[in-house]
Short mmCIF file of C-alpha atoms in Angstrom, two decimals:
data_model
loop_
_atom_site.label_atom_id
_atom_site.label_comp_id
_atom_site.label_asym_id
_atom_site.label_seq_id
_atom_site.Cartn_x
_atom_site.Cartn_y
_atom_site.Cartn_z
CA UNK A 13 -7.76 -22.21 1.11
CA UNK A 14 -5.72 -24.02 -1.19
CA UNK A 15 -1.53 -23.76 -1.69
CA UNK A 16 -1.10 -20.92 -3.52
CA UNK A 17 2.40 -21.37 -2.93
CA UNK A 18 2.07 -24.13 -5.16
CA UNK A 19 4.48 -24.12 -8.19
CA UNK A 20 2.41 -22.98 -11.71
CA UNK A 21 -0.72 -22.02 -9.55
CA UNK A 22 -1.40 -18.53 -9.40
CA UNK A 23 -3.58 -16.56 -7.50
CA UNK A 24 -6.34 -16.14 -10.13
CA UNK A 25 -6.46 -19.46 -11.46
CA UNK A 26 -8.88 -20.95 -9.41
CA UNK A 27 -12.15 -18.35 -9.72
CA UNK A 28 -13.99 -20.11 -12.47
CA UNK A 29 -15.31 -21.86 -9.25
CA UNK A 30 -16.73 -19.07 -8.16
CA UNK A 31 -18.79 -18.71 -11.22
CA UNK A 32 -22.31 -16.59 -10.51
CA UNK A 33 -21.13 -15.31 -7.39
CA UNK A 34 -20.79 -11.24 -7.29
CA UNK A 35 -16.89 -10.52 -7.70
CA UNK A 36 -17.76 -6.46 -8.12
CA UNK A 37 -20.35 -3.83 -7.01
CA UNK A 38 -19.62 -0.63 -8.56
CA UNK A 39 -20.06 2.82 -7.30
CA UNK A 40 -23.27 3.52 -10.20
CA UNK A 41 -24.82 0.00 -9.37
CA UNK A 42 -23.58 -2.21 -11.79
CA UNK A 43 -23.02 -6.06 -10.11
CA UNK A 44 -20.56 -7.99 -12.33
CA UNK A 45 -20.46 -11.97 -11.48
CA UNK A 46 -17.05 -14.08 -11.32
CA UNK A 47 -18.25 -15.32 -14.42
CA UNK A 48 -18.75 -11.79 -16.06
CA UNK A 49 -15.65 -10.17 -14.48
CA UNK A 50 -13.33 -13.38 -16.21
CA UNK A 51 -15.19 -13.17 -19.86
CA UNK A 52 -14.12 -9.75 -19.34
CA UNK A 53 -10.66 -10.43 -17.93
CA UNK A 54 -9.45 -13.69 -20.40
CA UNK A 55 -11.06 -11.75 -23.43
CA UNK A 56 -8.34 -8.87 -22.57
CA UNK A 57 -5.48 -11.48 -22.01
CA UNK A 58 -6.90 -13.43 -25.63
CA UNK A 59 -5.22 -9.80 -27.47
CA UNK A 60 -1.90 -10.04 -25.85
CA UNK A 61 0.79 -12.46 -26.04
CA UNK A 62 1.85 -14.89 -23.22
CA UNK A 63 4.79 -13.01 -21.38
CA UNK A 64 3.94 -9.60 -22.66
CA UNK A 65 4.51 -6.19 -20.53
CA UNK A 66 1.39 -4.54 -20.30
CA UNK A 67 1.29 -1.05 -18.60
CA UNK A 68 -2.26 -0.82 -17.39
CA UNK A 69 -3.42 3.21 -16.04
CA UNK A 70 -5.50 1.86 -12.70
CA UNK A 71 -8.70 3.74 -11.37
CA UNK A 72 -10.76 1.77 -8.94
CA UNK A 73 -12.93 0.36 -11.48
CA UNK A 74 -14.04 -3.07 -12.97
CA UNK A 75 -12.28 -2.66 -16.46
CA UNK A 76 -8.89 -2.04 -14.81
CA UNK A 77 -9.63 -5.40 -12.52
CA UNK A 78 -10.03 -7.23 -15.41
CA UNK A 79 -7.01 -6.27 -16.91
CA UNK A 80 -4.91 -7.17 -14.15
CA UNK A 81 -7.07 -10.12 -13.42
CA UNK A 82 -7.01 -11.64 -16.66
CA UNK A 83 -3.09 -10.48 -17.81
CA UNK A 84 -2.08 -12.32 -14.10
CA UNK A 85 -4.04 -15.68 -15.19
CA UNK A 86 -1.87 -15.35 -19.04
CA UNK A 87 1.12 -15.16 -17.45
CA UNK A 88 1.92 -11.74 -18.57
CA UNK A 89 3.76 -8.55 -17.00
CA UNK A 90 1.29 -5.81 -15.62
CA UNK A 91 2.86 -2.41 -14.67
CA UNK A 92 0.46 -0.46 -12.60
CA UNK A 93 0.20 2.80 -12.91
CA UNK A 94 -1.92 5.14 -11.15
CA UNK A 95 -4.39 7.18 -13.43
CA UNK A 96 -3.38 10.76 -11.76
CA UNK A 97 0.10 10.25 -13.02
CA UNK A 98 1.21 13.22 -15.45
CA UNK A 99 1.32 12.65 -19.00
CA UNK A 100 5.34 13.75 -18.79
CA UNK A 101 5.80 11.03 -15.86
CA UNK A 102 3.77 8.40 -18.09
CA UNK A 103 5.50 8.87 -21.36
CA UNK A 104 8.63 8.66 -19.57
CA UNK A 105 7.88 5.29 -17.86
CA UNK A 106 6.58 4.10 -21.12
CA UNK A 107 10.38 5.20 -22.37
CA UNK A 108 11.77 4.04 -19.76
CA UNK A 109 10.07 -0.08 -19.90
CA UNK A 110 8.68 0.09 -23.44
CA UNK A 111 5.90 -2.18 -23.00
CA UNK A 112 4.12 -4.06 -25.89
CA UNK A 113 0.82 -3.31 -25.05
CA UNK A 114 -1.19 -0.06 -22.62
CA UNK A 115 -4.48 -0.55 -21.19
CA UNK A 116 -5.60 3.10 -20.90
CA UNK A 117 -8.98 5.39 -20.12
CA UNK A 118 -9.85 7.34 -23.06
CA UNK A 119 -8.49 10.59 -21.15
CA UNK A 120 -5.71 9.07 -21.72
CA UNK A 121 -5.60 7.67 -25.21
CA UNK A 122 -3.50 10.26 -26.71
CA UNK A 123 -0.42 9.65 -24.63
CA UNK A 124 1.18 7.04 -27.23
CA UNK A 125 0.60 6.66 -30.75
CA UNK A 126 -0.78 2.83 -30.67
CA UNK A 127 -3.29 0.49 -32.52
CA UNK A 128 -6.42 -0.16 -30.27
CA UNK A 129 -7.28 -3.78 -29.94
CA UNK A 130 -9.84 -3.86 -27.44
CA UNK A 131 -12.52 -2.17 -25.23
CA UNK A 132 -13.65 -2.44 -21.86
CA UNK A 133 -15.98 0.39 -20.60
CA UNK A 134 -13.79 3.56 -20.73
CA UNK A 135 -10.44 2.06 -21.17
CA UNK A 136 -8.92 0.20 -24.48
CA UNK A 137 -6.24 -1.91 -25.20
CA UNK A 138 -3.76 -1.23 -27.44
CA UNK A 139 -0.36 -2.19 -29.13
CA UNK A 140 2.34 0.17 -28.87
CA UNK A 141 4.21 -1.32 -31.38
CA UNK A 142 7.69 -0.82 -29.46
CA UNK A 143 10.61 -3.63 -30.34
CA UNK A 144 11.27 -4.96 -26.89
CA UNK A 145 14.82 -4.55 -26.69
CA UNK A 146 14.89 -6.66 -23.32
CA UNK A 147 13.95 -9.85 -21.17
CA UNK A 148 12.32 -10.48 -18.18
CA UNK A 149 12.98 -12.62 -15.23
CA UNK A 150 10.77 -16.11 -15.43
CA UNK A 151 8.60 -15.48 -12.20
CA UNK A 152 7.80 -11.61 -12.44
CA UNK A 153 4.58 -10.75 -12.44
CA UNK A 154 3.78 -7.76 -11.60
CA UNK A 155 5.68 -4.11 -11.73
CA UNK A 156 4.49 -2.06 -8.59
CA UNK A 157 5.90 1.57 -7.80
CA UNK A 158 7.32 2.07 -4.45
CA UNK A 159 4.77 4.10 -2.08
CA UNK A 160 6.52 7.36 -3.27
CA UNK A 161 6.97 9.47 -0.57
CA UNK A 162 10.69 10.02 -1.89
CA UNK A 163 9.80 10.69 -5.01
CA UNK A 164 11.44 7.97 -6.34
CA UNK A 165 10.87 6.28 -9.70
CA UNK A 166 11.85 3.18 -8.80
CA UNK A 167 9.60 0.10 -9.03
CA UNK A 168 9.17 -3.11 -7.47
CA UNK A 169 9.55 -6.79 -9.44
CA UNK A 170 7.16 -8.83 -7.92
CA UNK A 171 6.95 -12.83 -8.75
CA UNK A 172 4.33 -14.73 -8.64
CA UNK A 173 5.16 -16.34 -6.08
CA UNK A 174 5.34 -13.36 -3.97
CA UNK A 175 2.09 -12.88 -4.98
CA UNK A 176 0.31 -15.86 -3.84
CA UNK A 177 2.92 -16.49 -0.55
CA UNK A 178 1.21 -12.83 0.55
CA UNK A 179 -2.13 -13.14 -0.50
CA UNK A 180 -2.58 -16.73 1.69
CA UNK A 181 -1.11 -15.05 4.58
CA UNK A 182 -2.97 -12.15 4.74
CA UNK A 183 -5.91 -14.27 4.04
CA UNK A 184 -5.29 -16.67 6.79
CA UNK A 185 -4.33 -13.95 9.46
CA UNK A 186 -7.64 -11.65 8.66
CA UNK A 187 -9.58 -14.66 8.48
CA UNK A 188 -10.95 -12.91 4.62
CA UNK A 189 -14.12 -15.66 3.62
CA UNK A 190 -16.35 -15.72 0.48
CA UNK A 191 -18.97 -13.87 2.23
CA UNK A 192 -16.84 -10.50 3.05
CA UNK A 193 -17.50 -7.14 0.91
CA UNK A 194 -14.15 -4.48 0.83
CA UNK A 195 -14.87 -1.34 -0.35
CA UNK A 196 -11.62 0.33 -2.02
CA UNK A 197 -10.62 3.01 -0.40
CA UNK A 198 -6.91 3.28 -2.21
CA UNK A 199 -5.34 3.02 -5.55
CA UNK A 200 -4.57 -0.23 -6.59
CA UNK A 201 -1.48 0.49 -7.87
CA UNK A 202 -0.12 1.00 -3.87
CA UNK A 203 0.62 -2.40 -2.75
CA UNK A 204 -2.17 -1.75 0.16
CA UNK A 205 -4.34 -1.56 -2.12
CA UNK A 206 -3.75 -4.16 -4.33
CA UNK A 207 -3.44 -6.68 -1.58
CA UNK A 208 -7.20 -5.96 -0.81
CA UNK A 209 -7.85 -6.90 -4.35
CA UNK A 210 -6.07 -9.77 -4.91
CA UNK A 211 -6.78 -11.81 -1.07
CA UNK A 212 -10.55 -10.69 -1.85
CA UNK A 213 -10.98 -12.06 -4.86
CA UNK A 214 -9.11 -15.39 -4.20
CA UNK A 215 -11.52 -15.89 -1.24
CA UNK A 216 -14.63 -15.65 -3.93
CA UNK A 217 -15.42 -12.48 -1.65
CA UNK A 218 -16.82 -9.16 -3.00
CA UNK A 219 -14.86 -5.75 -4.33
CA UNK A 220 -17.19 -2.43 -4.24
CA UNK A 221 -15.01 -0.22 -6.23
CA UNK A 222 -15.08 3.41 -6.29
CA UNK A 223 -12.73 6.13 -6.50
CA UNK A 224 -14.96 8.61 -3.70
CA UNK A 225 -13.08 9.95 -0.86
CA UNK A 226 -14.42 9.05 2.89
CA UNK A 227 -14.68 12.81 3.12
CA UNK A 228 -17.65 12.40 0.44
CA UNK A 229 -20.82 11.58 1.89
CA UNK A 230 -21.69 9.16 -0.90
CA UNK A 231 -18.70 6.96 0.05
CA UNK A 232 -20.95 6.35 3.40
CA UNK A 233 -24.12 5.46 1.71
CA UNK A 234 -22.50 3.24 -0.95
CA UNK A 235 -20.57 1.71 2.10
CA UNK A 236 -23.58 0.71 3.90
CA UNK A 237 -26.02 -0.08 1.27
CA UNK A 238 -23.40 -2.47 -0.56
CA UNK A 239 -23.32 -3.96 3.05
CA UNK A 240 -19.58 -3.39 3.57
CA UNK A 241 -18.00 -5.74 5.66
CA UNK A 242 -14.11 -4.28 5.41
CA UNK A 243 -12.22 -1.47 4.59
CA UNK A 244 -8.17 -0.60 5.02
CA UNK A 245 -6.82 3.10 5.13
CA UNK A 246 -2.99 5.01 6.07
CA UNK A 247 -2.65 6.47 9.00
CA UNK A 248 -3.79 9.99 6.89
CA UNK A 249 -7.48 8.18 6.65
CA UNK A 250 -7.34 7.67 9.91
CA UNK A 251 -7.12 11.19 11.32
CA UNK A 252 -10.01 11.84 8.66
CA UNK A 253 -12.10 9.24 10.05
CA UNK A 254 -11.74 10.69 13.70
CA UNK A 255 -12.49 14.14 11.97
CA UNK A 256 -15.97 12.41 10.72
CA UNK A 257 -16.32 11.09 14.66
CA UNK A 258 -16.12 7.41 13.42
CA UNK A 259 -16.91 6.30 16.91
CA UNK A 260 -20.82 7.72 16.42
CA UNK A 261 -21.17 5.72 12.73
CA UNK A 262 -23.55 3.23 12.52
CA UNK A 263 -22.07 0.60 10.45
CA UNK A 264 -23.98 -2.55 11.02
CA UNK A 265 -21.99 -4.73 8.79
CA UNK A 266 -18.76 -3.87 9.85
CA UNK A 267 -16.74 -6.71 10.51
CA UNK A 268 -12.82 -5.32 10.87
CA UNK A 269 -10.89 -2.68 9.64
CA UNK A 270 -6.94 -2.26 9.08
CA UNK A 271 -4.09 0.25 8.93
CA UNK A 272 -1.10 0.36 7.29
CA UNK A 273 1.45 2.44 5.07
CA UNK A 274 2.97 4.80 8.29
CA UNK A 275 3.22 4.52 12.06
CA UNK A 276 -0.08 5.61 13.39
CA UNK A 277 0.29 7.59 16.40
CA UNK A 278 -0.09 5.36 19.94
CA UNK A 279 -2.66 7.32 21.48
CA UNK A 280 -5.02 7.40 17.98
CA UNK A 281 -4.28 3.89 17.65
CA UNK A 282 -6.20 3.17 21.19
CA UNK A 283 -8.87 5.49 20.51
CA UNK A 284 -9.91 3.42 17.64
CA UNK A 285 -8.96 0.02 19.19
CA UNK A 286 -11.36 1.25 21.96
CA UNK A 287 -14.24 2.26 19.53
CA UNK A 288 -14.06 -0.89 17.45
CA UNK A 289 -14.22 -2.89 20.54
CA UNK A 290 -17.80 -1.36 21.42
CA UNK A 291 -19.00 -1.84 17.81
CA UNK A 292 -17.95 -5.41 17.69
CA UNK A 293 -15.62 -4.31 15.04
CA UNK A 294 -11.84 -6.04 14.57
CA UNK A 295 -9.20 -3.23 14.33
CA UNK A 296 -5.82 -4.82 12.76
CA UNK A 297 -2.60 -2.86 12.76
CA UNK A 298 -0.49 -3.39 10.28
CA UNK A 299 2.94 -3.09 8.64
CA UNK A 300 4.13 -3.75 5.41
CA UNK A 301 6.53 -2.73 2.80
CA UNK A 302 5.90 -2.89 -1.41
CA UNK A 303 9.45 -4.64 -1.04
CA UNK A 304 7.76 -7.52 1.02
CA UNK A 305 4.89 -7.46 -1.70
CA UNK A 306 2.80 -5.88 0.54
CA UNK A 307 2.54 -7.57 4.57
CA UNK A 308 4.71 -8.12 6.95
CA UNK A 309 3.94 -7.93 10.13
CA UNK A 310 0.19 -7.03 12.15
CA UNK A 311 -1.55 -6.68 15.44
CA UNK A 312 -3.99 -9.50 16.72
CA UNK A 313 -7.53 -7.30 17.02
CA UNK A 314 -7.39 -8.97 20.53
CA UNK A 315 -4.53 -7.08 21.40
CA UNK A 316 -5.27 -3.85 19.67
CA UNK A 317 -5.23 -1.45 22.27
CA UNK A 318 -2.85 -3.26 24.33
CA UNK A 319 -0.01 -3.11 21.86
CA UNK A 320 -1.26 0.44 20.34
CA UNK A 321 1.60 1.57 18.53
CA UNK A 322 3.34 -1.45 17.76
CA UNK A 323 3.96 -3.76 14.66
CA UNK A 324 2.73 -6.41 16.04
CA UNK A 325 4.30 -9.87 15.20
CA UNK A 326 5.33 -11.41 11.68
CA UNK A 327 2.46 -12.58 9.52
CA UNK A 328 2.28 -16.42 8.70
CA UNK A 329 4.86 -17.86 6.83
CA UNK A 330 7.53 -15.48 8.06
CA UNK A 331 9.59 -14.31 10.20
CA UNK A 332 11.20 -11.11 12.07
CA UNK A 333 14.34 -10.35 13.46
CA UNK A 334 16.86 -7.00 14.35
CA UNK A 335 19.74 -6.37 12.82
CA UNK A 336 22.72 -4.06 14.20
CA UNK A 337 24.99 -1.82 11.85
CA UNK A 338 27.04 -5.15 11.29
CA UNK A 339 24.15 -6.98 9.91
CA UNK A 340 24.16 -9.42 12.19
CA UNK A 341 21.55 -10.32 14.88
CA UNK A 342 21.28 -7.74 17.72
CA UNK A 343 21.09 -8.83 21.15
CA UNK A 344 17.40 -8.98 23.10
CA UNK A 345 16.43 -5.35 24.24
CA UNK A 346 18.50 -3.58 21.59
CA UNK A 347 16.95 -1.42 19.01
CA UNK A 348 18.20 -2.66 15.66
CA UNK A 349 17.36 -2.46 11.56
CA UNK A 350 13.74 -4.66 11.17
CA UNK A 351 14.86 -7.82 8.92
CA UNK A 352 12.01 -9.89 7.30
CA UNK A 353 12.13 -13.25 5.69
CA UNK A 354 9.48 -15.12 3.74
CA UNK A 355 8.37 -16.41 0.35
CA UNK A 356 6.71 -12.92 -0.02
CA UNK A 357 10.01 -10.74 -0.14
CA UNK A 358 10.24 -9.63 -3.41
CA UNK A 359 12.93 -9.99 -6.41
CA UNK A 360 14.47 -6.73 -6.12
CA UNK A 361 13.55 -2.88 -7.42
CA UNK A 362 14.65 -1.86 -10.89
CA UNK A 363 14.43 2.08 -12.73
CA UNK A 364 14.02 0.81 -16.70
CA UNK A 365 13.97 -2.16 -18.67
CA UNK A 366 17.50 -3.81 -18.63
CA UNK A 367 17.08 -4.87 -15.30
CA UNK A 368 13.99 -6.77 -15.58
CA UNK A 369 16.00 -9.91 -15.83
CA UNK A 370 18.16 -9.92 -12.87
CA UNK A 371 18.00 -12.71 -10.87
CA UNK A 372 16.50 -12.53 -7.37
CA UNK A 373 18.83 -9.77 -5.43
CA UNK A 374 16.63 -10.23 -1.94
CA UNK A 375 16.92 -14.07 -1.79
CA UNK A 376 13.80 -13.80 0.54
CA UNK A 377 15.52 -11.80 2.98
CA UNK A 378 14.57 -7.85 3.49
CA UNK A 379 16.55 -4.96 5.08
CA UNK A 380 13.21 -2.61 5.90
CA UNK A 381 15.42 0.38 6.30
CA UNK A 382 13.55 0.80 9.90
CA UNK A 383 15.16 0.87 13.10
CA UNK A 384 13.14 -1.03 15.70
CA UNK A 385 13.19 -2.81 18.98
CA UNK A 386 10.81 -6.00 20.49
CA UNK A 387 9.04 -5.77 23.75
CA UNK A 388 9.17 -8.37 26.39
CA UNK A 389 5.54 -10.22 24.74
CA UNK A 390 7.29 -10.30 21.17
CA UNK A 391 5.83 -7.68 19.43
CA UNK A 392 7.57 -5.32 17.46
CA UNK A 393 8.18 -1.34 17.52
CA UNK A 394 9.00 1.00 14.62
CA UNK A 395 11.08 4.14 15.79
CA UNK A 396 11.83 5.74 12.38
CA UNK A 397 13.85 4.99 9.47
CA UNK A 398 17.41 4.91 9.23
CA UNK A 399 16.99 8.04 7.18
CA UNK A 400 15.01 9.76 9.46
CA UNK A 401 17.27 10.28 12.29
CA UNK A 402 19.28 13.58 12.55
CA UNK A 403 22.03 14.75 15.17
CA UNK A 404 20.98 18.68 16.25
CA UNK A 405 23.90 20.15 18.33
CA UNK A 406 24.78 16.46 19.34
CA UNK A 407 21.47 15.15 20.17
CA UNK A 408 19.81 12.23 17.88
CA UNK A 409 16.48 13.33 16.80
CA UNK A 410 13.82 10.92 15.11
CA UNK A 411 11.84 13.26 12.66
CA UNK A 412 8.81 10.38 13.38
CA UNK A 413 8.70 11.28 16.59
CA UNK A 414 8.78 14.70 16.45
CA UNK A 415 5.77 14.37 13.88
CA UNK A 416 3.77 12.05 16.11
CA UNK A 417 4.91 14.84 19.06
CA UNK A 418 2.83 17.67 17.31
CA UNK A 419 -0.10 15.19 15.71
CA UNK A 420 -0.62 14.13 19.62
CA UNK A 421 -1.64 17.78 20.27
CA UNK A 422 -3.54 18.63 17.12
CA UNK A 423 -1.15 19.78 15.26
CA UNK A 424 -0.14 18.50 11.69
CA UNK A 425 3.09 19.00 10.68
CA UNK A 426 6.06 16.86 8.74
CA UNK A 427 10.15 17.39 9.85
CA UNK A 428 12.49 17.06 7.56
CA UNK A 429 16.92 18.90 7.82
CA UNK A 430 19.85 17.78 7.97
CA UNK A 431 22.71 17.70 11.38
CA UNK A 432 22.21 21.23 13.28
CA UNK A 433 18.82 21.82 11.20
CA UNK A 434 15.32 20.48 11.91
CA UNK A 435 13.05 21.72 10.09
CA UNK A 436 9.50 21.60 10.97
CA UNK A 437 6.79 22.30 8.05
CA UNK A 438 3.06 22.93 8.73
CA UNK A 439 0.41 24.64 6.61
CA UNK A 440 -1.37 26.75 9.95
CA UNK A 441 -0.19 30.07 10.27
CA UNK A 442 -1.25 29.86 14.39
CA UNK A 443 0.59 26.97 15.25
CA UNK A 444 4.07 28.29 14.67
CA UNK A 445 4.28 29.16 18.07
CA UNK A 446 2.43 26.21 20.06
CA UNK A 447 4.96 23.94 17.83
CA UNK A 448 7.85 26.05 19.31
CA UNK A 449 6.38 25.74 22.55
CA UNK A 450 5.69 22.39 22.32
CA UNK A 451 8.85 21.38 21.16
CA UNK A 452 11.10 23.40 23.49
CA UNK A 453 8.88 22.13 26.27
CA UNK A 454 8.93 18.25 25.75
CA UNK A 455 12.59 17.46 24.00
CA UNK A 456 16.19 18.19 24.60
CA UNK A 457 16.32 20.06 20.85
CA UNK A 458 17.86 23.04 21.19
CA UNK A 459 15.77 26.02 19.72
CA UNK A 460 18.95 27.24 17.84
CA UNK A 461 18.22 24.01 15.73
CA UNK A 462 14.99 24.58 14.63
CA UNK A 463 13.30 26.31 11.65
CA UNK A 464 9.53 26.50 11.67
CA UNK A 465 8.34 27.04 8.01
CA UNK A 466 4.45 27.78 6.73
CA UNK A 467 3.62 26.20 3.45
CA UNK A 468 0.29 26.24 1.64
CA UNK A 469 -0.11 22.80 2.37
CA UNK A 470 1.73 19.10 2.85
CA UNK A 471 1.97 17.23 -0.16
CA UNK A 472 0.76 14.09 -0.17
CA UNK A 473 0.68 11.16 -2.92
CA UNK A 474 -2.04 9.58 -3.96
CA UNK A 475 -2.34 7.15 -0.88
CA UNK A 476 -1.92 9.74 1.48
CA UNK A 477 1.70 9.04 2.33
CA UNK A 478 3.93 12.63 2.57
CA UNK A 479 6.16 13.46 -0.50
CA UNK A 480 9.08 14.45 1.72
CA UNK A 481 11.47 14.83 -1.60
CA UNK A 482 8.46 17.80 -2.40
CA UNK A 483 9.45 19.71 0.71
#
C-alpha cells in the first residue's frame, strides 16, 4: 500500500486504479464498479465548492458513499450525520455549523429551506444558502460525532491526515486486500464504522451495504451470497451473535471478524476466540476512540483467547503508555490513565462553528479518559473510565465491572450513582433479586449502597453503545 501519510495525498485519490472492479454490492442487488461509484462521487463534489461544509444524513447506502467519497477527494468538509437523528437535533446542528451545502434522503428534504442541485438515488444535494460566518482549520476533513453514550453534542475535527495515518494502519494490521468483501453492520457516521469504509475502499476491496440488523434473517443470506469475507460489531452485537449460536453458522467465506466500541466481557471474548479458531476464522479485539480517528490499539487473532479481555498492543505507527494523576509516566505494574500517540490523534472536539479553526489542541498526543494497567507480555487492560469509578461507604467501585459482573451470569444490566449510591438498572422484572444476590455475594459493596431499578428497557444509540446521560 502506498504512503497515505504522504502530504496532499488523500485516502481516495488513488481509486481510479481500481476502475471496473466492484467497490459496492447493495442489499437489492445492485453492483456499482469503482468506476461507477466515482462518476457518482466527483459528479456530487463538481456542485460544491472546494473547502465547502457539507452536512451529509448517512444510511448505509451507495449515494451517501459517494458523497463522502467524492466531497473527501474535493477537499471539502463532510459532517456525518446519522439518518435516525431527530429533525429538532438536525436543525439544531445545522444552526449550530451552518453548512453551505446538505446531502439529504427525501424523508428528509423538508428539514431546511434549500435549492436542490443534485440527485443521487433517494438523496439530493442542495444549497442552503447560509453566509458562512466562519473558517476552518487547513487539514480538517471530516466532522464525526463522538460515540454518544453521554449524550453529548460534541463532535470530532478530523484531518486528513488522521484519516489516511488510520486507515494504513488498520490496513496493515488486518492485513485488508483487494479481494476482501465487509458487509456494514454499523452507521457510518460512528468512527467504527467509517473506518470499515474508508480502509476497504483504499484496498480496491468490496462494501455490501445494508442497513438490516443481524437479528434479520436476510442479513445472513445477503452475507453469504455476497460471499462476505469480514464484518466488525460492539460488544452489544456480540451478545446477539451468541444469542443466534454463531458457533453453529456456516460461513464459508469468513475470513476474520473484529470488536470494538466497549470492553467485551473476558469470558465472551474466549468463547468466540475459541469458535473462530475451529472455523478458521481471525477474531481481532479491538480498541479505539473517535478522538484517535478511530484505532488504537488490537489483539493479534493468534493471541485471541490468550489475552481475552485485553486491549491488546498499539496499532502501527503508534504508541501506548500510562499516565498517573500527575500526567506523567506511571511506573511498570501500576494502573494508570491510557495515553496514545500517533499521526492518527485527532485535532481536537468542537460544539459549533467558531471553533472550526483552532489549531491542533491534541498535538498527536491523547488522554483516553481510561484507567488501565499492562501485563507482564505488553498488552494492555481497560478497567473503566475515570468517570466510572464511584466510592460506596469507602470502597472504590468500577461501574464496568459491576456490568461485566451481572453480563457473566446472564444478566443485562448498566450501573450508573454517585459516592454512597450505585445504582443498578435492568429491564427484567426477575432478576432484581439474583442481581442482589449476586452482588452481595461476589463484592465488598455494601447493600445499604445499592438501588436496583426496573426500566422498560436500556437505551442504546444507534451503534449499540448505552446512553448513560438517558438513565
Amino acid at each position: 500500500m502506498r504512503d497515505l501519510t504522504a502530504g496532499g495525498i488523500g485516502m481516495f485519490d488513488h481509486l481510479d486504479r481500481f476502475a471496473a472492479r466492484t467497490a459496492i454490492v447493495t442489499d437489492d442487488g445492485r453492483r456499482l464498479s469503482y468506476t461507477q461509484l466515482l462518476a457518482q462521487a466527483d459528479g456530487i463534489a463538481a456542485c460544491v465548492g472546494t473547502r465547502s461544509l457539507v452536512l451529509i444524513v448517512t444510511r448505509n447506502e451507495p449515494a451517501a458513499v459517494a458523497a463522502y467519497v467524492g466531497l473527501q477527494r474535493a477537499g471539502c468538509v463532510t459532517m456525518l450525520v446519522n439518518h435516525k437523528t431527530g429533525e429538532g437535533a438536525l436543525r439544531a446542528l445545522i444552526d449550530a455549523f451552518r453548512p453551505a451545502f446538505v446531502f439529504l434522503p427525501s424523508d428528509l428534504a423538508g428539514i431546511i429551506s434549500a435549492s436542490p442541485l443534485h440527485r443521487v438515488d433517494d438523496y439530493t444535494l442542495s444549497a442552503t444558502g447560509i453566509a458562512p460566518d466562519y473558517t476552518m482549520h487547513a487539514e480538517l476533513a471530516v466532522l464525526l460525532g463522538t460515540s454518544g453514550s453521554t449524550g453529548s453534542p460534541e463532535y470530532v475535527r478530523l484531518s486528513r491526515s488522521n484519516l489516511a495515518a488510520n486507515t494504513r494502519s488498520i490496513v496493515e494490521y488486518l492485513g485488508i486486500a483487494a479481494n476482501d468483501r465487509a458487509i456494514t453492520t454499523m452507521p457510518m457516521s460512528y468512527s467504527y464504522g467509517l473506518s470499515i469504509i474508508n480502509t476497504h475502499l483504499a484496498m480496491g476491496a468490496t462494501l455490501v451495504t445494508t442497513e438490516l440488523s443481524l437479528m434479520e434473517k436476510p442479513f445472513w443470506t445477503l452475507l453469504r451470497e455476497a460471499r462476505v469475507t469480514t464484518f466488525g460489531g460492539v460488544p452489544f452485537i456480540y451478545q446477539m451473535l451468541k444469542r443466534l449460536h454463531f458457533e453453529r453458522m456456516q460461513l464459508p467465506h469468513l475470513r476474520y471478524i473484529t470488536q470494538a466500541g466497549g470492553r467485551l466481557d473476558t469470558e465472551l471474548a474466549r468463547e468466540f476466540a475459541h469458535w473462530c479458531a475451529e472455523k478458521g476464522v481471525g477474531f481481532i479485539a479491538m480498541y479505539g476512540q473517535t478522538e484517535a480517528t478511530a484505532r488504537i490499539a488490537y489483539v493479534p487473532a493468534e493471541h485471541a483467547a490468550a489475552k481475552a479481555g485485553t486491549i491488546g498492543i498499539a496499532i502501527p505507527g503508534g504508541r501506548i503508555w500510562l499516565a498517573g494523576e500527575n500526567g506523567k509516566p506511571v511506573v511498570n505494574g501500576t494502573p494508570g490513565e491510557i495515553v496514545y500517540e500517533g499521526a492518527n490523534v485527532s485535532l481536537g472536539n468542537v460544539r459549533d462553528r467558531f471553533a472550526l479553526a483552532e489549531p491542533d489542541r491534541r498535538r498527536g498526543v491523547l488522554f483516553t479518559g481510561d484507567i488501565g494497567s499492562r501485563d507482564r507480555d505488553g498488552f494492555f487492560l481497560v478497567h473503566g473510565r475515570k468517570s466510572r469509578f464511584l466510592k460506596v461507604f469507602g470502597h472504590r467501585v468500577g461501574l464496568d465491572d459491576v456490568e461485566q459482573l451481572l453480563a457473566r451470569r446472564g444478566i443485562e444490566a448498566v450501573c450508573a450513582g454517585v459516592d454512597d449510591a450505585l445504582v443498578i438498572f435492568t429491564a427484567d422484572a426477575g432478576a432484581i433479586d439474583r442481581i442482589r444476590d449476586i452482588v452481595r455475594d461476589n463484592t465488598s459493596i455494601s447493600p445499604k449502597g445499592i438501588k436496583i431499578t426496573q426500566i422498560a428497557s436500556i437505551p442504546r444509540n444507534d451503534a449499540g453503545k448505552v446512553r448513560y446521560a438517558a438513565l
